[in-house]
Amino acid sequence: MAIPKNIILIIVFVATLFSIALATPGTATFYTNYVPSACYGSTPQGSIIAAASDFLWDDGKICGKIFNVTCTGPTNPVPHPCTGKSMVVKIVDHCPGCGGTLDLSKEVFSTIANPIAGVIKIDYVQI
Ligand SMILES: *[C@@H]1O[C@H](CO)[C@@H](O)[C@H](O)[C@H]1NC(C)=O
């Protein structure tokens, strides 16, 4: 017996919902002094990087993990900060006391958003 078409549609729909659910909402700020870093000491890791807030740091277990970060909207009166681009970043540092979720390099932040905004809403997913 053939599988009814609407069952396949439901499976595709649920799979899509699941992949959306894997992205976690948060907020992002940016920083500019990349070396030394909490994960790699004085060894530079380039500029497509981010620092984890206390919430994500987990004793450094997050070091080296790769996240896809997407700007989703403003947190302040700067309208439409998002450029529509996403960036894939490596976690190289810890940002103790950071209010947000991820502290992005200025290069990453200004690729996905207007740096004038300072703080943005993001979705992030480990890849
Ligand atoms: C990152 O996320 C965006 C938005 O969901 C998506 O369009 C893009 O393909 C993703 N990139 C990677 C490398 O996963």
JSON list of C-alpha atoms and ligand atoms in Angstrom, two decimals:
[
{"chain": "A", "resi": 1, "resn": "MET", "atom": "CA", "xyz": [0.00, 0.00, 0.00]},
{"chain": "A", "resi": 2, "resn": "ALA", "atom": "CA", "xyz": [1.30, 3.44, -0.93]},
{"chain": "A", "resi": 3, "resn": "ILE", "atom": "CA", "xyz": [1.83, 5.99, 1.85]},
{"chain": "A", "resi": 4, "resn": "PRO", "atom": "CA", "xyz": [-0.90, 8.67, 1.57]},
{"chain": "A", "resi": 5, "resn": "LYS", "atom": "CA", "xyz": [0.40, 12.02, 0.34]},
{"chain": "A", "resi": 6, "resn": "ASN", "atom": "CA", "xyz": [-0.99, 13.94, 3.32]},
{"chain": "A", "resi": 7, "resn": "ILE", "atom": "CA", "xyz": [1.01, 11.73, 5.74]},
{"chain": "A", "resi": 8, "resn": "ILE", "atom": "CA", "xyz": [4.19, 12.69, 3.86]},
{"chain": "A", "resi": 9, "resn": "LEU", "atom": "CA", "xyz": [3.20, 16.36, 4.07]},
{"chain": "A", "resi": 10, "resn": "ILE", "atom": "CA", "xyz": [2.71, 16.05, 7.84]},
{"chain": "A", "resi": 11, "resn": "ILE", "atom": "CA", "xyz": [6.15, 14.43, 8.22]},
{"chain": "A", "resi": 12, "resn": "VAL", "atom": "CA", "xyz": [7.78, 17.23, 6.20]},
{"chain": "A", "resi": 13, "resn": "PHE", "atom": "CA", "xyz": [5.90, 19.84, 8.24]},
{"chain": "A", "resi": 14, "resn": "VAL", "atom": "CA", "xyz": [6.99, 18.34, 11.59]},
{"chain": "A", "resi": 15, "resn": "ALA", "atom": "CA", "xyz": [10.60, 18.04, 10.38]},
{"chain": "A", "resi": 16, "resn": "THR", "atom": "CA", "xyz": [10.54, 21.74, 9.42]},
{"chain": "A", "resi": 17, "resn": "LEU", "atom": "CA", "xyz": [9.15, 22.71, 12.83]},
{"chain": "A", "resi": 18, "resn": "PHE", "atom": "CA", "xyz": [11.89, 20.68, 14.50]},
{"chain": "A", "resi": 19, "resn": "SER", "atom": "CA", "xyz": [14.69, 22.39, 12.59]},
{"chain": "A", "resi": 20, "resn": "ILE", "atom": "CA", "xyz": [13.26, 25.81, 13.47]},
{"chain": "A", "resi": 21, "resn": "ALA", "atom": "CA", "xyz": [13.02, 24.75, 17.12]},
{"chain": "A", "resi": 22, "resn": "LEU", "atom": "CA", "xyz": [16.76, 23.94, 17.14]},
{"chain": "A", "resi": 23, "resn": "ALA", "atom": "CA", "xyz": [17.62, 27.64, 16.76]},
{"chain": "A", "resi": 24, "resn": "THR", "atom": "CA", "xyz": [17.63, 29.35, 20.16]},
{"chain": "A", "resi": 25, "resn": "PRO", "atom": "CA", "xyz": [16.67, 33.01, 20.59]},
{"chain": "A", "resi": 26, "resn": "GLY", "atom": "CA", "xyz": [19.05, 35.32, 22.44]},
{"chain": "A", "resi": 27, "resn": "THR", "atom": "CA", "xyz": [20.75, 38.68, 22.23]},
{"chain": "A", "resi": 28, "resn": "ALA", "atom": "CA", "xyz": [24.15, 39.74, 20.95]},
{"chain": "A", "resi": 29, "resn": "THR", "atom": "CA", "xyz": [26.60, 42.56, 21.59]},
{"chain": "A", "resi": 30, "resn": "PHE", "atom": "CA", "xyz": [30.07, 43.07, 20.10]},
{"chain": "A", "resi": 31, "resn": "TYR", "atom": "CA", "xyz": [33.68, 43.48, 21.19]},
{"chain": "A", "resi": 32, "resn": "THR", "atom": "CA", "xyz": [36.97, 44.41, 19.56]},
{"chain": "A", "resi": 33, "resn": "ASN", "atom": "CA", "xyz": [39.99, 43.03, 21.49]},
{"chain": "A", "resi": 34, "resn": "TYR", "atom": "CA", "xyz": [40.34, 39.42, 20.37]},
{"chain": "A", "resi": 35, "resn": "VAL", "atom": "CA", "xyz": [43.69, 38.37, 21.87]},
{"chain": "A", "resi": 36, "resn": "PRO", "atom": "CA", "xyz": [44.30, 37.00, 24.45]},
{"chain": "A", "resi": 37, "resn": "SER", "atom": "CA", "xyz": [41.16, 34.86, 24.64]},
{"chain": "A", "resi": 38, "resn": "ALA", "atom": "CA", "xyz": [39.88, 32.64, 27.43]},
{"chain": "A", "resi": 39, "resn": "CYS", "atom": "CA", "xyz": [39.97, 29.56, 25.15]},
{"chain": "A", "resi": 40, "resn": "TYR", "atom": "CA", "xyz": [43.19, 30.05, 23.14]},
{"chain": "A", "resi": 41, "resn": "GLY", "atom": "CA", "xyz": [45.37, 32.38, 25.24]},
{"chain": "A", "resi": 42, "resn": "SER", "atom": "CA", "xyz": [47.65, 34.48, 23.02]},
{"chain": "A", "resi": 43, "resn": "THR", "atom": "CA", "xyz": [47.06, 32.39, 19.85]},
{"chain": "A", "resi": 44, "resn": "PRO", "atom": "CA", "xyz": [44.94, 34.49, 17.43]},
{"chain": "A", "resi": 45, "resn": "GLN", "atom": "CA", "xyz": [41.81, 32.87, 16.01]},
{"chain": "A", "resi": 46, "resn": "GLY", "atom": "CA", "xyz": [41.00, 35.43, 13.33]},
{"chain": "A", "resi": 47, "resn": "SER", "atom": "CA", "xyz": [38.00, 37.70, 13.57]},
{"chain": "A", "resi": 48, "resn": "ILE", "atom": "CA", "xyz": [35.02, 35.48, 12.68]},
{"chain": "A", "resi": 49, "resn": "ILE", "atom": "CA", "xyz": [34.60, 34.68, 16.35]},
{"chain": "A", "resi": 50, "resn": "ALA", "atom": "CA", "xyz": [32.43, 35.20, 19.41]},
{"chain": "A", "resi": 51, "resn": "ALA", "atom": "CA", "xyz": [32.61, 35.14, 23.20]},
{"chain": "A", "resi": 52, "resn": "ALA", "atom": "CA", "xyz": [30.12, 33.15, 25.26]},
{"chain": "A", "resi": 53, "resn": "SER", "atom": "CA", "xyz": [28.17, 34.74, 28.10]},
{"chain": "A", "resi": 54, "resn": "ASP", "atom": "CA", "xyz": [28.16, 33.04, 31.53]},
{"chain": "A", "resi": 55, "resn": "PHE", "atom": "CA", "xyz": [24.91, 31.34, 30.48]},
{"chain": "A", "resi": 56, "resn": "LEU", "atom": "CA", "xyz": [26.67, 29.44, 27.64]},
{"chain": "A", "resi": 57, "resn": "TRP", "atom": "CA", "xyz": [30.26, 29.27, 28.94]},
{"chain": "A", "resi": 58, "resn": "ASP", "atom": "CA", "xyz": [29.87, 25.94, 30.84]},
{"chain": "A", "resi": 59, "resn": "ASP", "atom": "CA", "xyz": [33.43, 25.94, 32.26]},
{"chain": "A", "resi": 60, "resn": "GLY", "atom": "CA", "xyz": [34.90, 26.41, 28.79]},
{"chain": "A", "resi": 61, "resn": "LYS", "atom": "CA", "xyz": [33.27, 23.33, 27.27]},
{"chain": "A", "resi": 62, "resn": "ILE", "atom": "CA", "xyz": [31.85, 25.62, 24.58]},
{"chain": "A", "resi": 63, "resn": "CYS", "atom": "CA", "xyz": [35.36, 26.59, 23.37]},
{"chain": "A", "resi": 64, "resn": "GLY", "atom": "CA", "xyz": [35.81, 25.83, 19.65]},
{"chain": "A", "resi": 65, "resn": "LYS", "atom": "CA", "xyz": [32.14, 25.10, 19.03]},
{"chain": "A", "resi": 66, "resn": "ILE", "atom": "CA", "xyz": [30.69, 26.58, 15.85]},
{"chain": "A", "resi": 67, "resn": "PHE", "atom": "CA", "xyz": [27.42, 28.51, 15.78]},
{"chain": "A", "resi": 68, "resn": "ASN", "atom": "CA", "xyz": [25.33, 29.95, 12.98]},
{"chain": "A", "resi": 69, "resn": "VAL", "atom": "CA", "xyz": [24.11, 33.34, 14.20]},
{"chain": "A", "resi": 70, "resn": "THR", "atom": "CA", "xyz": [21.22, 35.22, 12.58]},
{"chain": "A", "resi": 71, "resn": "CYS", "atom": "CA", "xyz": [20.02, 38.72, 13.49]},
{"chain": "A", "resi": 72, "resn": "THR", "atom": "CA", "xyz": [16.25, 38.62, 14.13]},
{"chain": "A", "resi": 73, "resn": "GLY", "atom": "CA", "xyz": [15.43, 42.16, 15.25]},
{"chain": "A", "resi": 74, "resn": "PRO", "atom": "CA", "xyz": [16.08, 45.23, 17.37]},
{"chain": "A", "resi": 75, "resn": "THR", "atom": "CA", "xyz": [16.34, 45.39, 21.19]},
{"chain": "A", "resi": 76, "resn": "ASN", "atom": "CA", "xyz": [16.26, 49.20, 21.23]},
{"chain": "A", "resi": 77, "resn": "PRO", "atom": "CA", "xyz": [14.85, 52.11, 19.20]},
{"chain": "A", "resi": 78, "resn": "VAL", "atom": "CA", "xyz": [17.36, 51.70, 16.33]},
{"chain": "A", "resi": 79, "resn": "PRO", "atom": "CA", "xyz": [14.91, 50.45, 13.67]},
{"chain": "A", "resi": 80, "resn": "HIS", "atom": "CA", "xyz": [15.62, 47.53, 11.32]},
{"chain": "A", "resi": 81, "resn": "PRO", "atom": "CA", "xyz": [19.19, 46.74, 12.45]},
{"chain": "A", "resi": 82, "resn": "CYS", "atom": "CA", "xyz": [19.42, 43.38, 10.63]},
{"chain": "A", "resi": 83, "resn": "THR", "atom": "CA", "xyz": [21.17, 43.11, 7.26]},
{"chain": "A", "resi": 84, "resn": "GLY", "atom": "CA", "xyz": [19.53, 39.74, 6.54]},
{"chain": "A", "resi": 85, "resn": "LYS", "atom": "CA", "xyz": [22.87, 37.90, 6.58]},
{"chain": "A", "resi": 86, "resn": "SER", "atom": "CA", "xyz": [23.87, 35.07, 8.94]},
{"chain": "A", "resi": 87, "resn": "MET", "atom": "CA", "xyz": [27.41, 34.35, 10.11]},
{"chain": "A", "resi": 88, "resn": "VAL", "atom": "CA", "xyz": [29.05, 31.10, 11.18]},
{"chain": "A", "resi": 89, "resn": "VAL", "atom": "CA", "xyz": [31.34, 31.86, 14.14]},
{"chain": "A", "resi": 90, "resn": "LYS", "atom": "CA", "xyz": [33.70, 29.97, 16.44]},
{"chain": "A", "resi": 91, "resn": "ILE", "atom": "CA", "xyz": [33.51, 30.47, 20.21]},
{"chain": "A", "resi": 92, "resn": "VAL", "atom": "CA", "xyz": [36.95, 31.56, 21.40]},
{"chain": "A", "resi": 93, "resn": "ASP", "atom": "CA", "xyz": [36.31, 33.57, 24.53]},
{"chain": "A", "resi": 94, "resn": "HIS", "atom": "CA", "xyz": [34.29, 34.08, 27.69]},
{"chain": "A", "resi": 95, "resn": "CYS", "atom": "CA", "xyz": [32.42, 37.30, 28.39]},
{"chain": "A", "resi": 96, "resn": "PRO", "atom": "CA", "xyz": [31.85, 37.26, 32.17]},
{"chain": "A", "resi": 97, "resn": "GLY", "atom": "CA", "xyz": [28.94, 39.39, 33.23]},
{"chain": "A", "resi": 98, "resn": "CYS", "atom": "CA", "xyz": [27.80, 39.98, 29.63]},
{"chain": "A", "resi": 99, "resn": "GLY", "atom": "CA", "xyz": [24.09, 40.68, 29.67]},
{"chain": "A", "resi": 100, "resn": "GLY", "atom": "CA", "xyz": [23.52, 39.07, 26.26]},
{"chain": "A", "resi": 101, "resn": "THR", "atom": "CA", "xyz": [23.96, 35.55, 25.01]},
{"chain": "A", "resi": 102, "resn": "LEU", "atom": "CA", "xyz": [26.85, 36.00, 22.58]},
{"chain": "A", "resi": 103, "resn": "ASP", "atom": "CA", "xyz": [29.44, 38.76, 22.34]},
{"chain": "A", "resi": 104, "resn": "LEU", "atom": "CA", "xyz": [30.31, 38.81, 18.64]},
{"chain": "A", "resi": 105, "resn": "SER", "atom": "CA", "xyz": [33.46, 40.23, 17.04]},
{"chain": "A", "resi": 106, "resn": "LYS", "atom": "CA", "xyz": [32.79, 43.64, 15.55]},
{"chain": "A", "resi": 107, "resn": "GLU", "atom": "CA", "xyz": [33.37, 42.14, 12.06]},
{"chain": "A", "resi": 108, "resn": "VAL", "atom": "CA", "xyz": [30.65, 39.52, 12.61]},
{"chain": "A", "resi": 109, "resn": "PHE", "atom": "CA", "xyz": [28.20, 41.90, 14.27]},
{"chain": "A", "resi": 110, "resn": "SER", "atom": "CA", "xyz": [28.54, 44.49, 11.52]},
{"chain": "A", "resi": 111, "resn": "THR", "atom": "CA", "xyz": [27.99, 41.83, 8.84]},
{"chain": "A", "resi": 112, "resn": "ILE", "atom": "CA", "xyz": [24.66, 40.71, 10.29]},
{"chain": "A", "resi": 113, "resn": "ALA", "atom": "CA", "xyz": [23.51, 44.07, 11.71]},
{"chain": "A", "resi": 114, "resn": "ASN", "atom": "CA", "xyz": [24.07, 47.81, 11.94]},
{"chain": "A", "resi": 115, "resn": "PRO", "atom": "CA", "xyz": [26.71, 48.27, 14.69]},
{"chain": "A", "resi": 116, "resn": "ILE", "atom": "CA", "xyz": [24.98, 51.51, 15.77]},
{"chain": "A", "resi": 117, "resn": "ALA", "atom": "CA", "xyz": [22.27, 49.24, 17.23]},
{"chain": "A", "resi": 118, "resn": "GLY", "atom": "CA", "xyz": [24.81, 47.92, 19.79]},
{"chain": "A", "resi": 119, "resn": "VAL", "atom": "CA", "xyz": [22.57, 45.08, 20.97]},
{"chain": "A", "resi": 120, "resn": "ILE", "atom": "CA", "xyz": [20.37, 42.93, 18.72]},
{"chain": "A", "resi": 121, "resn": "LYS", "atom": "CA", "xyz": [18.06, 39.96, 18.97]},
{"chain": "A", "resi": 122, "resn": "ILE", "atom": "CA", "xyz": [19.55, 36.80, 17.45]},
{"chain": "A", "resi": 123, "resn": "ASP", "atom": "CA", "xyz": [18.80, 33.18, 16.74]},
{"chain": "A", "resi": 124, "resn": "TYR", "atom": "CA", "xyz": [21.76, 30.87, 17.17]},
{"chain": "A", "resi": 125, "resn": "VAL", "atom": "CA", "xyz": [22.23, 27.22, 16.40]},
{"chain": "A", "resi": 126, "resn": "GLN", "atom": "CA", "xyz": [25.26, 25.00, 16.90]},
{"chain": "A", "resi": 127, "resn": "ILE", "atom": "CA", "xyz": [26.38, 23.38, 13.64]},
{"chain": "B", "resi": 1, "resn": "LIG", "atom": "C1", "xyz": [22.45, 29.90, 9.00]},
{"chain": "B", "resi": 1, "resn": "LIG", "atom": "O1", "xyz": [21.10, 30.24, 9.31]},
{"chain": "B", "resi": 1, "resn": "LIG", "atom": "C2", "xyz": [20.44, 30.91, 8.24]},
{"chain": "B", "resi": 1, "resn": "LIG", "atom": "C3", "xyz": [19.06, 31.32, 8.74]},
{"chain": "B", "resi": 1, "resn": "LIG", "atom": "O2", "xyz": [18.35, 30.25, 9.28]},
{"chain": "B", "resi": 1, "resn": "LIG", "atom": "C4", "xyz": [20.36, 29.99, 7.04]},
{"chain": "B", "resi": 1, "resn": "LIG", "atom": "O3", "xyz": [19.74, 30.65, 5.95]},
{"chain": "B", "resi": 1, "resn": "LIG", "atom": "C5", "xyz": [21.77, 29.58, 6.62]},
{"chain": "B", "resi": 1, "resn": "LIG", "atom": "O4", "xyz": [21.72, 28.66, 5.57]},
{"chain": "B", "resi": 1, "resn": "LIG", "atom": "C6", "xyz": [22.51, 28.97, 7.81]},
{"chain": "B", "resi": 1, "resn": "LIG", "atom": "N1", "xyz": [23.89, 28.71, 7.42]},
{"chain": "B", "resi": 1, "resn": "LIG", "atom": "C7", "xyz": [24.53, 27.59, 7.77]},
{"chain": "B", "resi": 1, "resn": "LIG", "atom": "C8", "xyz": [25.93, 27.47, 7.29]},
{"chain": "B", "resi": 1, "resn": "LIG", "atom": "O5", "xyz": [24.01, 26.71, 8.45]}
]
